[in-house]
PDB file of C-alpha atoms and ligand atoms in Angstrom:
ATOM      1  CA  MET O1399       0.000   0.000   0.000  1.00 45.00           C
ATOM      2  CA  SER O1400       1.393   3.370  -0.869  1.00 50.00           C
ATOM      3  CA  ILE O1401      -0.528   6.619  -1.164  1.00 63.00           C
ATOM      4  CA  ASN O1402       2.706   8.545  -1.394  1.00 88.00           C
ATOM      5  CA  LYS O1403       5.580   7.669  -3.692  1.00 93.00           C
ATOM      6  CA  TYR O1404       8.086   7.952  -0.844  1.00 97.00           C
ATOM      7  CA  LEU O1405       6.068   5.903   1.685  1.00 98.00           C
ATOM      8  CA  ASP O1406       6.614   2.208   2.534  1.00 98.00           C
ATOM      9  CA  VAL O1407       4.062   0.682   4.886  1.00 98.00           C
ATOM     10  CA  LYS O1408       5.219  -2.612   6.435  1.00 98.00           C
ATOM     11  CA  PRO O1409       2.875  -5.405   5.198  1.00 98.00           C
ATOM     12  CA  GLU O1410       1.650  -6.337   8.698  1.00 98.00           C
ATOM     13  CA  VAL O1411       0.792  -2.672   9.351  1.00 98.00           C
ATOM     14  CA  ALA O1412      -0.878  -2.185   5.960  1.00 98.00           C
ATOM     15  CA  GLU O1413      -3.026  -5.282   6.518  1.00 98.00           C
ATOM     16  CA  ALA O1414      -4.119  -4.095   9.959  1.00 98.00           C
ATOM     17  CA  ILE O1415      -5.012  -0.627   8.649  1.00 98.00           C
ATOM     18  CA  ALA O1416      -6.949  -2.072   5.701  1.00 97.00           C
ATOM     19  CA  ALA O1417      -8.877  -4.394   8.046  1.00 97.00           C
ATOM     20  CA  GLY O1418      -9.716  -1.542  10.459  1.00 97.00           C
ATOM     21  CA  LYS O1419      -7.601  -3.106  13.203  1.00 98.00           C
ATOM     22  CA  PRO O1420      -5.775  -1.076  15.876  1.00 98.00           C
ATOM     23  CA  VAL O1421      -2.286   0.232  15.043  1.00 99.00           C
ATOM     24  CA  VAL O1422      -0.007   2.399  17.211  1.00 99.00           C
ATOM     25  CA  ALA O1423       2.793   4.537  15.745  1.00 99.00           C
ATOM     26  CA  LEU O1424       6.142   4.964  17.556  1.00 98.00           C
ATOM     27  CA  GLU O1425       8.945   7.461  16.892  1.00 98.00           C
ATOM     28  CA  SER O1426      12.612   6.798  16.129  1.00 98.00           C
ATOM     29  CA  THR O1427      14.341   9.918  17.513  1.00 97.00           C
ATOM     30  CA  ILE O1428      13.663   8.535  20.979  1.00 95.00           C
ATOM     31  CA  ILE O1429      15.751   5.511  19.870  1.00 96.00           C
ATOM     32  CA  SER O1430      18.654   7.333  18.174  1.00 95.00           C
ATOM     33  CA  HIS O1431      18.817  10.550  20.217  1.00 92.00           C
ATOM     34  CA  GLY O1432      16.675   9.982  23.307  1.00 90.00           C
ATOM     35  CA  MET O1433      18.417   7.033  24.998  1.00 90.00           C
ATOM     36  CA  PRO O1434      21.859   5.358  24.958  1.00 90.00           C
ATOM     37  CA  TYR O1435      22.618   2.048  23.241  1.00 95.00           C
ATOM     38  CA  PRO O1436      21.752  -0.734  24.055  1.00 96.00           C
ATOM     39  CA  GLN O1437      18.891   0.382  26.330  1.00 94.00           C
ATOM     40  CA  ASN O1438      17.354   2.257  23.375  1.00 96.00           C
ATOM     41  CA  VAL O1439      17.018  -0.910  21.279  1.00 98.00           C
ATOM     42  CA  GLU O1440      15.822  -3.054  24.205  1.00 98.00           C
ATOM     43  CA  THR O1441      13.215  -0.412  25.031  1.00 97.00           C
ATOM     44  CA  ALA O1442      12.026   0.004  21.435  1.00 98.00           C
ATOM     45  CA  LEU O1443      11.575  -3.760  21.015  1.00 98.00           C
ATOM     46  CA  LYS O1444       9.812  -4.139  24.365  1.00 98.00           C
ATOM     47  CA  VAL O1445       7.494  -1.205  23.535  1.00 98.00           C
ATOM     48  CA  GLU O1446       6.469  -3.019  20.350  1.00 98.00           C
ATOM     49  CA  GLN O1447       5.774  -6.171  22.396  1.00 98.00           C
ATOM     50  CA  ILE O1448       3.672  -4.224  24.928  1.00 98.00           C
ATOM     51  CA  ILE O1449       1.575  -2.840  22.067  1.00 98.00           C
ATOM     52  CA  ARG O1450       1.015  -6.351  20.744  1.00 98.00           C
ATOM     53  CA  ASP O1451       0.174  -7.664  24.234  1.00 98.00           C
ATOM     54  CA  ASN O1452      -2.508  -4.977  24.458  1.00 98.00           C
ATOM     55  CA  GLY O1453      -4.135  -5.941  21.164  1.00 98.00           C
ATOM     56  CA  ALA O1454      -2.633  -3.505  18.624  1.00 98.00           C
ATOM     57  CA  VAL O1455       0.001  -3.655  15.877  1.00 99.00           C
ATOM     58  CA  PRO O1456       3.119  -1.480  16.424  1.00 99.00           C
ATOM     59  CA  ALA O1457       4.494   0.718  13.629  1.00 99.00           C
ATOM     60  CA  THR O1458       7.841   2.257  14.497  1.00 98.00           C
ATOM     61  CA  ILE O1459       8.415   5.123  12.066  1.00 98.00           C
ATOM     62  CA  ALA O1460      11.699   6.302  10.515  1.00 98.00           C
ATOM     63  CA  ILE O1461      13.314   7.384   7.249  1.00 98.00           C
ATOM     64  CA  ILE O1462      15.654   4.827   5.686  1.00 98.00           C
ATOM     65  CA  GLY O1463      17.501   5.517   2.455  1.00 98.00           C
ATOM     66  CA  GLY O1464      15.069   8.315   1.663  1.00 98.00           C
ATOM     67  CA  ARG O1465      11.992   6.083   2.170  1.00 98.00           C
ATOM     68  CA  LEU O1466       9.371   7.035   4.752  1.00 98.00           C
ATOM     69  CA  LYS O1467       8.873   3.823   6.730  1.00 98.00           C
ATOM     70  CA  ALA O1468       5.679   3.065   8.635  1.00 98.00           C
ATOM     71  CA  GLY O1469       6.746  -0.062  10.503  1.00 98.00           C
ATOM     72  CA  LEU O1470      10.331  -1.251  11.027  1.00 98.00           C
ATOM     73  CA  THR O1471      11.829  -4.719  11.380  1.00 98.00           C
ATOM     74  CA  SER O1472      13.819  -5.607  14.537  1.00 97.00           C
ATOM     75  CA  GLU O1473      17.001  -5.334  12.464  1.00 98.00           C
ATOM     76  CA  GLU O1474      16.093  -1.803  11.400  1.00 98.00           C
ATOM     77  CA  ILE O1475      15.403  -0.833  15.022  1.00 98.00           C
ATOM     78  CA  GLU O1476      18.809  -2.260  15.992  1.00 98.00           C
ATOM     79  CA  TYR O1477      20.412  -0.216  13.167  1.00 97.00           C
ATOM     80  CA  PHE O1478      18.873   3.023  14.438  1.00 96.00           C
ATOM     81  CA  GLY O1479      19.850   2.285  18.021  1.00 97.00           C
ATOM     82  CA  LYS O1480      23.477   1.529  17.109  1.00 98.00           C
ATOM     83  CA  LYS O1481      23.923   4.549  14.834  1.00 97.00           C
ATOM     84  CA  GLY O1482      22.487   6.876  17.469  1.00 95.00           C
ATOM     85  CA  HIS O1483      23.423  10.524  16.977  1.00 93.00           C
ATOM     86  CA  ALA O1484      25.079   9.685  13.628  1.00 96.00           C
ATOM     87  CA  ILE O1485      21.547   9.556  12.175  1.00 97.00           C
ATOM     88  CA  ALA O1486      20.056  12.925  11.247  1.00 96.00           C
ATOM     89  CA  LYS O1487      17.259  14.067  13.524  1.00 96.00           C
ATOM     90  CA  ALA O1488      14.494  14.738  11.023  1.00 98.00           C
ATOM     91  CA  SER O1489      11.837  17.358  11.554  1.00 98.00           C
ATOM     92  CA  ARG O1490       9.294  18.658   9.004  1.00 98.00           C
ATOM     93  CA  ARG O1491      11.836  20.947   7.343  1.00 98.00           C
ATOM     94  CA  ASP O1492      14.235  18.020   6.732  1.00 98.00           C
ATOM     95  CA  LEU O1493      11.897  15.594   4.916  1.00 97.00           C
ATOM     96  CA  ALA O1494      12.217  16.876   1.369  1.00 96.00           C
ATOM     97  CA  VAL O1495      16.020  16.930   1.208  1.00 97.00           C
ATOM     98  CA  LEU O1496      16.421  13.574   3.015  1.00 98.00           C
ATOM     99  CA  CYS O1497      13.970  11.908   0.599  1.00 97.00           C
ATOM    100  CA  ALA O1498      15.552  13.513  -2.459  1.00 97.00           C
ATOM    101  CA  ARG O1499      19.046  12.442  -1.386  1.00 98.00           C
ATOM    102  CA  GLY O1500      18.025   8.952  -0.246  1.00 98.00           C
ATOM    103  CA  GLU O1501      19.319   9.474   3.289  1.00 98.00           C
ATOM    104  CA  ASP O1502      18.304   8.152   6.717  1.00 98.00           C
ATOM    105  CA  GLY O1503      16.453  10.202   9.297  1.00 98.00           C
ATOM    106  CA  ALA O1504      15.221   9.650  12.827  1.00 98.00           C
ATOM    107  CA  THR O1505      11.661  10.900  13.093  1.00 98.00           C
ATOM    108  CA  THR O1506      10.695  13.279  15.890  1.00 98.00           C
ATOM    109  CA  VAL O1507       7.151  13.652  17.185  1.00 98.00           C
ATOM    110  CA  THR O1508       6.556  16.009  14.238  1.00 98.00           C
ATOM    111  CA  THR O1509       7.641  13.705  11.422  1.00 98.00           C
ATOM    112  CA  THR O1510       6.244  10.605  13.122  1.00 98.00           C
ATOM    113  CA  MET O1511       2.816  12.311  13.181  1.00 98.00           C
ATOM    114  CA  MET O1512       3.184  13.277   9.517  1.00 98.00           C
ATOM    115  CA  ILE O1513       4.156   9.790   8.344  1.00 98.00           C
ATOM    116  CA  ALA O1514       1.582   8.088  10.612  1.00 98.00           C
ATOM    117  CA  HIS O1515      -1.100  10.277   9.060  1.00 98.00           C
ATOM    118  CA  MET O1516       0.078   9.535   5.502  1.00 97.00           C
ATOM    119  CA  ALA O1517      -0.148   5.816   6.314  1.00 98.00           C
ATOM    120  CA  GLY O1518      -3.579   6.104   7.975  1.00 98.00           C
ATOM    121  CA  ILE O1519      -2.441   5.536  11.585  1.00 98.00           C
ATOM    122  CA  LYS O1520      -4.331   7.609  14.139  1.00 98.00           C
ATOM    123  CA  ILE O1521      -2.650   6.969  17.493  1.00 98.00           C
ATOM    124  CA  PHE O1522       0.982   7.452  18.463  1.00 98.00           C
ATOM    125  CA  ALA O1523       2.822   6.723  21.730  1.00 98.00           C
ATOM    126  CA  THR O1524       6.048   8.395  22.842  1.00 98.00           C
ATOM    127  CA  GLY O1525       7.867   9.653  25.956  1.00 97.00           C
ATOM    128  CA  GLY O1526       7.884  13.426  25.930  1.00 96.00           C
ATOM    129  CA  ILE O1527       7.093  16.035  23.299  1.00 98.00           C
ATOM    130  CA  GLY O1528       9.090  19.099  22.339  1.00 97.00           C
ATOM    131  CA  GLY O1529       7.662  22.469  23.375  1.00 98.00           C
ATOM    132  CA  VAL O1530       8.457  26.084  24.090  1.00 98.00           C
ATOM    133  CA  HIS O1531      11.962  26.215  25.564  1.00 96.00           C
ATOM    134  CA  ARG O1532      12.827  28.232  28.627  1.00 95.00           C
ATOM    135  CA  GLY O1533      14.058  31.625  27.399  1.00 94.00           C
ATOM    136  CA  ALA O1534      12.069  31.297  24.143  1.00 95.00           C
ATOM    137  CA  GLU O1535      11.000  34.947  24.457  1.00 93.00           C
ATOM    138  CA  LYS O1536      14.599  35.698  23.371  1.00 93.00           C
ATOM    139  CA  THR O1537      15.677  32.587  21.419  1.00 93.00           C
ATOM    140  CA  MET O1538      12.336  31.797  19.696  1.00 95.00           C
ATOM    141  CA  ASP O1539      13.129  28.107  20.304  1.00 96.00           C
ATOM    142  CA  ILE O1540       9.703  26.521  19.927  1.00 97.00           C
ATOM    143  CA  SER O1541       9.518  22.885  18.849  1.00 97.00           C
ATOM    144  CA  ALA O1542       7.922  22.074  15.508  1.00 98.00           C
ATOM    145  CA  ASP O1543       6.031  19.383  17.487  1.00 98.00           C
ATOM    146  CA  LEU O1544       3.580  22.037  18.680  1.00 98.00           C
ATOM    147  CA  GLU O1545       2.930  23.287  15.159  1.00 98.00           C
ATOM    148  CA  GLU O1546       2.392  19.717  13.961  1.00 98.00           C
ATOM    149  CA  LEU O1547      -0.131  19.043  16.722  1.00 98.00           C
ATOM    150  CA  SER O1548      -2.058  22.035  15.410  1.00 98.00           C
ATOM    151  CA  GLN O1549      -2.296  20.686  11.862  1.00 98.00           C
ATOM    152  CA  THR O1550      -2.130  16.883  11.806  1.00 98.00           C
ATOM    153  CA  PRO O1551      -5.007  14.722  13.069  1.00 98.00           C
ATOM    154  CA  VAL O1552      -3.098  12.208  15.195  1.00 98.00           C
ATOM    155  CA  MET O1553      -3.488  11.499  18.919  1.00 99.00           C
ATOM    156  CA  VAL O1554      -0.130  11.733  20.708  1.00 99.00           C
ATOM    157  CA  VAL O1555       0.131   9.886  24.028  1.00 99.00           C
ATOM    158  CA  CYS O1556       3.050  11.197  26.122  1.00 98.00           C
ATOM    159  CA  ALA O1557       4.057  11.683  29.768  1.00 98.00           C
ATOM    160  CA  GLY O1558       3.714  15.467  29.510  1.00 97.00           C
ATOM    161  CA  ALA O1559       6.755  17.577  28.822  1.00 94.00           C
ATOM    162  CA  LYS O1560      10.137  17.731  30.514  1.00 91.00           C
ATOM    163  CA  ALA O1561      10.842  20.755  32.663  1.00 87.00           C
ATOM    164  CA  ILE O1562      13.738  21.571  30.273  1.00 92.00           C
ATOM    165  CA  LEU O1563      10.804  23.400  28.639  1.00 96.00           C
ATOM    166  CA  ASP O1564       8.680  26.295  29.829  1.00 97.00           C
ATOM    167  CA  LEU O1565       5.510  24.312  30.575  1.00 97.00           C
ATOM    168  CA  GLY O1566       3.310  27.393  31.001  1.00 97.00           C
ATOM    169  CA  LEU O1567       4.300  28.845  27.623  1.00 98.00           C
ATOM    170  CA  THR O1568       3.949  25.413  26.001  1.00 98.00           C
ATOM    171  CA  LEU O1569       0.316  25.242  27.182  1.00 98.00           C
ATOM    172  CA  GLU O1570      -0.342  28.802  25.979  1.00 98.00           C
ATOM    173  CA  TYR O1571       0.983  27.908  22.538  1.00 98.00           C
ATOM    174  CA  LEU O1572      -1.167  24.763  22.340  1.00 98.00           C
ATOM    175  CA  GLU O1573      -4.231  26.735  23.417  1.00 98.00           C
ATOM    176  CA  THR O1574      -3.664  29.375  20.734  1.00 98.00           C
ATOM    177  CA  HIS O1575      -3.290  26.649  18.114  1.00 98.00           C
ATOM    178  CA  GLY O1576      -6.422  24.771  19.138  1.00 97.00           C
ATOM    179  CA  VAL O1577      -4.828  21.603  20.499  1.00 98.00           C
ATOM    180  CA  PRO O1578      -6.771  19.915  23.313  1.00 98.00           C
ATOM    181  CA  VAL O1579      -4.490  18.857  26.184  1.00 98.00           C
ATOM    182  CA  ILE O1580      -5.997  15.884  28.009  1.00 98.00           C
ATOM    183  CA  GLY O1581      -4.842  14.586  31.403  1.00 98.00           C
ATOM    184  CA  TYR O1582      -5.283  10.832  31.742  1.00 98.00           C
ATOM    185  CA  GLY O1583      -6.745  10.417  35.218  1.00 98.00           C
ATOM    186  CA  THR O1584      -5.406  13.809  36.282  1.00 98.00           C
ATOM    187  CA  GLU O1585      -6.264  17.518  36.259  1.00 98.00           C
ATOM    188  CA  LYS O1586      -2.595  18.539  36.470  1.00 98.00           C
ATOM    189  CA  LEU O1587      -0.188  18.541  33.533  1.00 98.00           C
ATOM    190  CA  PRO O1588       2.358  15.751  34.142  1.00 97.00           C
ATOM    191  CA  ALA O1589       6.009  16.844  33.887  1.00 95.00           C
ATOM    192  CA  PHE O1590       7.537  13.655  32.475  1.00 96.00           C
ATOM    193  CA  TYR O1591       9.637  12.510  35.497  1.00 94.00           C
ATOM    194  CA  SER O1592       7.029  13.903  37.895  1.00 94.00           C
ATOM    195  CA  ARG O1593       3.351  12.967  38.009  1.00 96.00           C
ATOM    196  CA  GLU O1594       2.292  16.580  38.110  1.00 95.00           C
ATOM    197  CA  SER O1595       3.228  20.210  37.579  1.00 95.00           C
ATOM    198  CA  LYS O1596       1.488  23.333  38.834  1.00 96.00           C
ATOM    199  CA  PHE O1597      -0.367  23.705  35.504  1.00 98.00           C
ATOM    200  CA  ASN O1598      -3.848  22.408  34.710  1.00 98.00           C
ATOM    201  CA  VAL O1599      -4.724  20.380  31.624  1.00 98.00           C
ATOM    202  CA  ASP O1600      -7.802  21.300  29.580  1.00 98.00           C
ATOM    203  CA  TYR O1601      -9.750  18.100  30.342  1.00 98.00           C
ATOM    204  CA  ARG O1602      -9.374  15.097  32.590  1.00 98.00           C
ATOM    205  CA  ILE O1603     -10.370  11.784  30.975  1.00 98.00           C
ATOM    206  CA  ASP O1604     -10.240   8.528  32.921  1.00 98.00           C
ATOM    207  CA  THR O1605     -10.628   5.632  30.475  1.00 98.00           C
ATOM    208  CA  PRO O1606      -9.249   4.576  27.064  1.00 98.00           C
ATOM    209  CA  GLU O1607     -12.862   4.345  25.833  1.00 98.00           C
ATOM    210  CA  ASP O1608     -13.507   7.995  26.675  1.00 98.00           C
ATOM    211  CA  LEU O1609     -10.205   9.043  25.086  1.00 98.00           C
ATOM    212  CA  ALA O1610     -11.266   7.195  21.934  1.00 98.00           C
ATOM    213  CA  LYS O1611     -14.707   8.903  21.956  1.00 98.00           C
ATOM    214  CA  SER O1612     -13.215  12.400  22.172  1.00 98.00           C
ATOM    215  CA  PHE O1613     -10.760  11.646  19.404  1.00 98.00           C
ATOM    216  CA  LYS O1614     -13.594  10.215  17.279  1.00 98.00           C
ATOM    217  CA  ALA O1615     -15.629  13.375  17.836  1.00 98.00           C
ATOM    218  CA  GLN O1616     -12.647  15.451  16.703  1.00 98.00           C
ATOM    219  CA  ARG O1617     -12.542  13.410  13.490  1.00 98.00           C
ATOM    220  CA  ASP O1618     -16.304  13.480  12.963  1.00 98.00           C
ATOM    221  CA  LEU O1619     -16.262  17.259  13.361  1.00 98.00           C
ATOM    222  CA  GLY O1620     -13.790  17.467  10.513  1.00 97.00           C
ATOM    223  CA  LEU O1621     -11.147  19.147  12.680  1.00 98.00           C
ATOM    224  CA  THR O1622      -7.672  18.723  11.230  1.00 96.00           C
ATOM    225  CA  ASN O1623      -5.637  19.225  14.384  1.00 97.00           C
ATOM    226  CA  GLY O1624      -4.227  16.600  16.729  1.00 98.00           C
ATOM    227  CA  MET O1625      -4.898  15.786  20.366  1.00 98.00           C
ATOM    228  CA  LEU O1626      -2.337  15.607  23.163  1.00 99.00           C
ATOM    229  CA  VAL O1627      -2.901  12.986  25.862  1.00 99.00           C
ATOM    230  CA  THR O1628      -0.650  13.398  28.900  1.00 98.00           C
ATOM    231  CA  ASN O1629      -0.273  10.244  30.993  1.00 98.00           C
ATOM    232  CA  PRO O1630       1.448  10.571  34.383  1.00 98.00           C
ATOM    233  CA  ILE O1631       4.479   8.372  35.059  1.00 98.00           C
ATOM    234  CA  PRO O1632       3.525   5.484  37.411  1.00 98.00           C
ATOM    235  CA  GLU O1633       4.045   6.521  41.048  1.00 97.00           C
ATOM    236  CA  GLN O1634       6.808   3.993  41.753  1.00 97.00           C
ATOM    237  CA  TYR O1635       8.998   5.318  38.915  1.00 97.00           C
ATOM    238  CA  ALA O1636       8.532   9.068  39.502  1.00 96.00           C
ATOM    239  CA  MET O1637      11.681  10.973  40.498  1.00 93.00           C
ATOM    240  CA  PRO O1638      12.046  13.248  43.537  1.00 89.00           C
ATOM    241  CA  SER O1639      11.426  16.756  42.192  1.00 86.00           C
ATOM    242  CA  ASP O1640      14.455  18.342  43.922  1.00 88.00           C
ATOM    243  CA  VAL O1641      16.861  15.832  42.308  1.00 91.00           C
ATOM    244  CA  ILE O1642      15.437  16.180  38.818  1.00 92.00           C
ATOM    245  CA  ASN O1643      14.960  19.957  38.963  1.00 92.00           C
ATOM    246  CA  LYS O1644      18.563  20.512  40.056  1.00 95.00           C
ATOM    247  CA  ALA O1645      19.837  18.447  37.107  1.00 94.00           C
ATOM    248  CA  ILE O1646      17.522  20.262  34.671  1.00 94.00           C
ATOM    249  CA  ASP O1647      18.559  23.729  35.914  1.00 96.00           C
ATOM    250  CA  GLN O1648      22.217  22.806  35.529  1.00 97.00           C
ATOM    251  CA  ALA O1649      21.707  21.343  32.032  1.00 96.00           C
ATOM    252  CA  VAL O1650      19.797  24.449  30.885  1.00 96.00           C
ATOM    253  CA  ALA O1651      22.520  26.761  32.313  1.00 96.00           C
ATOM    254  CA  GLU O1652      25.243  24.780  30.510  1.00 97.00           C
ATOM    255  CA  SER O1653      23.353  24.881  27.203  1.00 96.00           C
ATOM    256  CA  VAL O1654      23.115  28.682  27.462  1.00 94.00           C
ATOM    257  CA  GLU O1655      26.832  28.996  28.371  1.00 97.00           C
ATOM    258  CA  GLN O1656      27.851  26.745  25.466  1.00 97.00           C
ATOM    259  CA  GLY O1657      25.531  28.478  23.006  1.00 95.00           C
ATOM    260  CA  ILE O1658      23.707  25.251  22.122  1.00 95.00           C
ATOM    261  CA  HIS O1659      20.796  26.014  19.802  1.00 93.00           C
ATOM    262  CA  GLY O1660      18.554  24.752  16.989  1.00 94.00           C
ATOM    263  CA  LYS O1661      18.043  21.004  16.612  1.00 93.00           C
ATOM    264  CA  GLU O1662      20.949  20.283  19.015  1.00 94.00           C
ATOM    265  CA  SER O1663      19.229  21.891  21.939  1.00 94.00           C
ATOM    266  CA  THR O1664      16.808  19.108  22.965  1.00 92.00           C
ATOM    267  CA  PRO O1665      19.261  16.183  22.476  1.00 91.00           C
ATOM    268  CA  PHE O1666      21.909  18.114  24.470  1.00 93.00           C
ATOM    269  CA  LEU O1667      19.517  18.739  27.365  1.00 92.00           C
ATOM    270  CA  LEU O1668      18.193  15.155  27.364  1.00 88.00           C
ATOM    271  CA  ALA O1669      21.698  13.670  27.418  1.00 89.00           C
ATOM    272  CA  ARG O1670      22.943  16.077  30.121  1.00 92.00           C
ATOM    273  CA  VAL O1671      19.957  15.446  32.408  1.00 92.00           C
ATOM    274  CA  ALA O1672      20.479  11.694  31.995  1.00 88.00           C
ATOM    275  CA  GLU O1673      24.201  12.028  32.860  1.00 91.00           C
ATOM    276  CA  LEU O1674      23.597  14.262  35.867  1.00 93.00           C
ATOM    277  CA  THR O1675      20.980  11.955  37.381  1.00 90.00           C
ATOM    278  CA  GLY O1676      22.828   8.738  36.575  1.00 81.00           C
ATOM    279  CA  GLY O1677      20.819   5.647  35.671  1.00 79.00           C
ATOM    280  CA  ASP O1678      17.753   6.768  37.638  1.00 86.00           C
ATOM    281  CA  SER O1679      16.311   9.096  35.039  1.00 87.00           C
ATOM    282  CA  LEU O1680      16.887   6.556  32.252  1.00 89.00           C
ATOM    283  CA  HIS O1681      15.007   3.918  34.239  1.00 91.00           C
ATOM    284  CA  SER O1682      12.084   6.332  34.783  1.00 94.00           C
ATOM    285  CA  ASN O1683      12.162   7.323  31.123  1.00 94.00           C
ATOM    286  CA  ILE O1684      11.898   3.699  29.973  1.00 96.00           C
ATOM    287  CA  GLU O1685       9.037   2.886  32.346  1.00 97.00           C
ATOM    288  CA  LEU O1686       6.970   5.900  31.329  1.00 98.00           C
ATOM    289  CA  VAL O1687       7.304   4.960  27.659  1.00 98.00           C
ATOM    290  CA  PHE O1688       5.990   1.464  28.484  1.00 98.00           C
ATOM    291  CA  ASN O1689       3.099   3.049  30.358  1.00 98.00           C
ATOM    292  CA  ASN O1690       2.255   5.277  27.382  1.00 98.00           C
ATOM    293  CA  ALA O1691       2.462   2.345  24.964  1.00 98.00           C
ATOM    294  CA  ARG O1692      -0.112   0.424  27.058  1.00 98.00           C
ATOM    295  CA  LEU O1693      -2.511   3.353  27.127  1.00 99.00           C
ATOM    296  CA  ALA O1694      -2.104   4.077  23.408  1.00 99.00           C
ATOM    297  CA  ALA O1695      -2.743   0.431  22.484  1.00 99.00           C
ATOM    298  CA  LYS O1696      -5.861   0.242  24.678  1.00 99.00           C
ATOM    299  CA  THR O1697      -7.119   3.501  23.181  1.00 99.00           C
ATOM    300  CA  ALA O1698      -6.465   2.263  19.629  1.00 99.00           C
ATOM    301  CA  VAL O1699      -8.453  -0.901  20.434  1.00 98.00           C
ATOM    302  CA  ALA O1700     -11.301   1.174  21.919  1.00 98.00           C
ATOM    303  CA  TYR O1701     -11.289   3.469  18.862  1.00 98.00           C
ATOM    304  CA  CYS O1702     -11.714   0.509  16.527  1.00 98.00           C
ATOM    305  CA  ASN O1703     -14.646  -0.722  18.625  1.00 97.00           C
ATOM    306  CA  LEU O1704     -16.582   2.564  18.391  1.00 97.00           C
TER     307      LEU O1704
HETATM  308  N1  LIG F1203      11.562  15.134  24.724  1.00 61.19           N
HETATM  309  C1  LIG F1203      11.842  14.024  25.435  1.00 61.19           C
HETATM  310  N2  LIG F1203      12.394  12.961  24.792  1.00 61.19           N
HETATM  311  C2  LIG F1203      12.647  12.970  23.441  1.00 61.19           C
HETATM  312  C3  LIG F1203      12.318  14.152  22.699  1.00 61.19           C
HETATM  313  C4  LIG F1203      11.782  15.189  23.366  1.00 61.19           C
HETATM  314  O1  LIG F1203      11.615  14.006  26.633  1.00 61.19           O
HETATM  315  O2  LIG F1203      13.165  11.971  22.905  1.00 61.19           O
HETATM  316  C5  LIG F1203      12.568  14.174  21.207  1.00 61.19           C
HETATM  317  C6  LIG F1203      11.279  13.841  20.432  1.00 61.19           C
HETATM  318  O3  LIG F1203      11.631  13.167  19.238  1.00 61.19           O
HETATM  319  C7  LIG F1203      10.740  15.222  20.105  1.00 61.19           C
HETATM  320  C8  LIG F1203      12.016  15.975  19.822  1.00 61.19           C
HETATM  321  O4  LIG F1203       9.855  15.256  19.004  1.00 61.19           O
HETATM  322  O5  LIG F1203      12.933  15.496  20.802  1.00 61.19           O
HETATM  323  C9  LIG F1203      11.831  17.476  19.922  1.00 61.19           C
HETATM  324  O6  LIG F1203      12.972  18.123  19.462  1.00 61.19           O
HETATM  325  P1  LIG F1203      12.941  19.717  19.227  1.00 61.19           P
HETATM  326  O7  LIG F1203      12.812  20.304  20.613  1.00 61.19           O
HETATM  327  O8  LIG F1203      14.249  20.019  18.583  1.00 61.19           O
HETATM  328  O9  LIG F1203      11.772  19.999  18.382  1.00 61.19           O
HETATM  329 MN1  LIG F1204      14.041  23.692  18.912  1.00 61.19          MN
END
């Protein structure tokens, strides 16, 4: 199946989509730039298994040799994990040149949403999204993820946003652009490593069935924007806020001192926070991705049953 000359949908994924069966998209920047090898590959493979165990078909998304891939093999996931930062981090602005040149690209939330939508996949699970960076009033560093959420009809299930971002400004931006921010079982916006922040979400929804109904209504209304579901990290894996905040403040200060900017900014901050907190933050990060994969799969199943 190919509606786009650059798109390759893995046969298992194409069959599921054609049969109206649940499919969940997954991103590849989290593999290449979000976690170290080999934990990145182990996590990506386990996430796919969790999606299967919860009744959906996983479709990890990436760009390989200039082809937009909806669904990777285990070997391709291993390839992305091993190459790590040597793979280009691909946002919306990178797609055309990477496809024309036949190069590889790791898809961010932005490009994963785009390719999922091209393939006909509606629900996508990840860890954290990009947002408005701290200091954005001067740097204008606002992730393309927010723009994509405003224009691509895919549900993104995440654990909120890391406090490397300005969470208040991120919510303001999403509000302006018409993106509903849903808290799964919570009124407070989760902050990735922490179950909550001081900010409120737009709506609290408590079951996968109700998430599916709201997303269905968005589609039936003909709205073309996405929906952001924020799912708090399970209690036992949350990090003490003083530990994580100290590491984040230090990482942000170092990025300013070193003049880190553009696409390097988020990978720099993620890697620095992971180093400063040792293995703890990586462990939390992995567990929250598993938790999001479960919720996304259950929601995809519920959506297909509507
Ligand atoms: N935040 C995380 N983990 C991640 C990312 C963000 O907690 O892995 C990745 C995602 O791929 C996201 C991208 O789409 O970083 C955002 O990058 P930027 O801020 O450059 O838009
Ligand atoms: Mn940026």
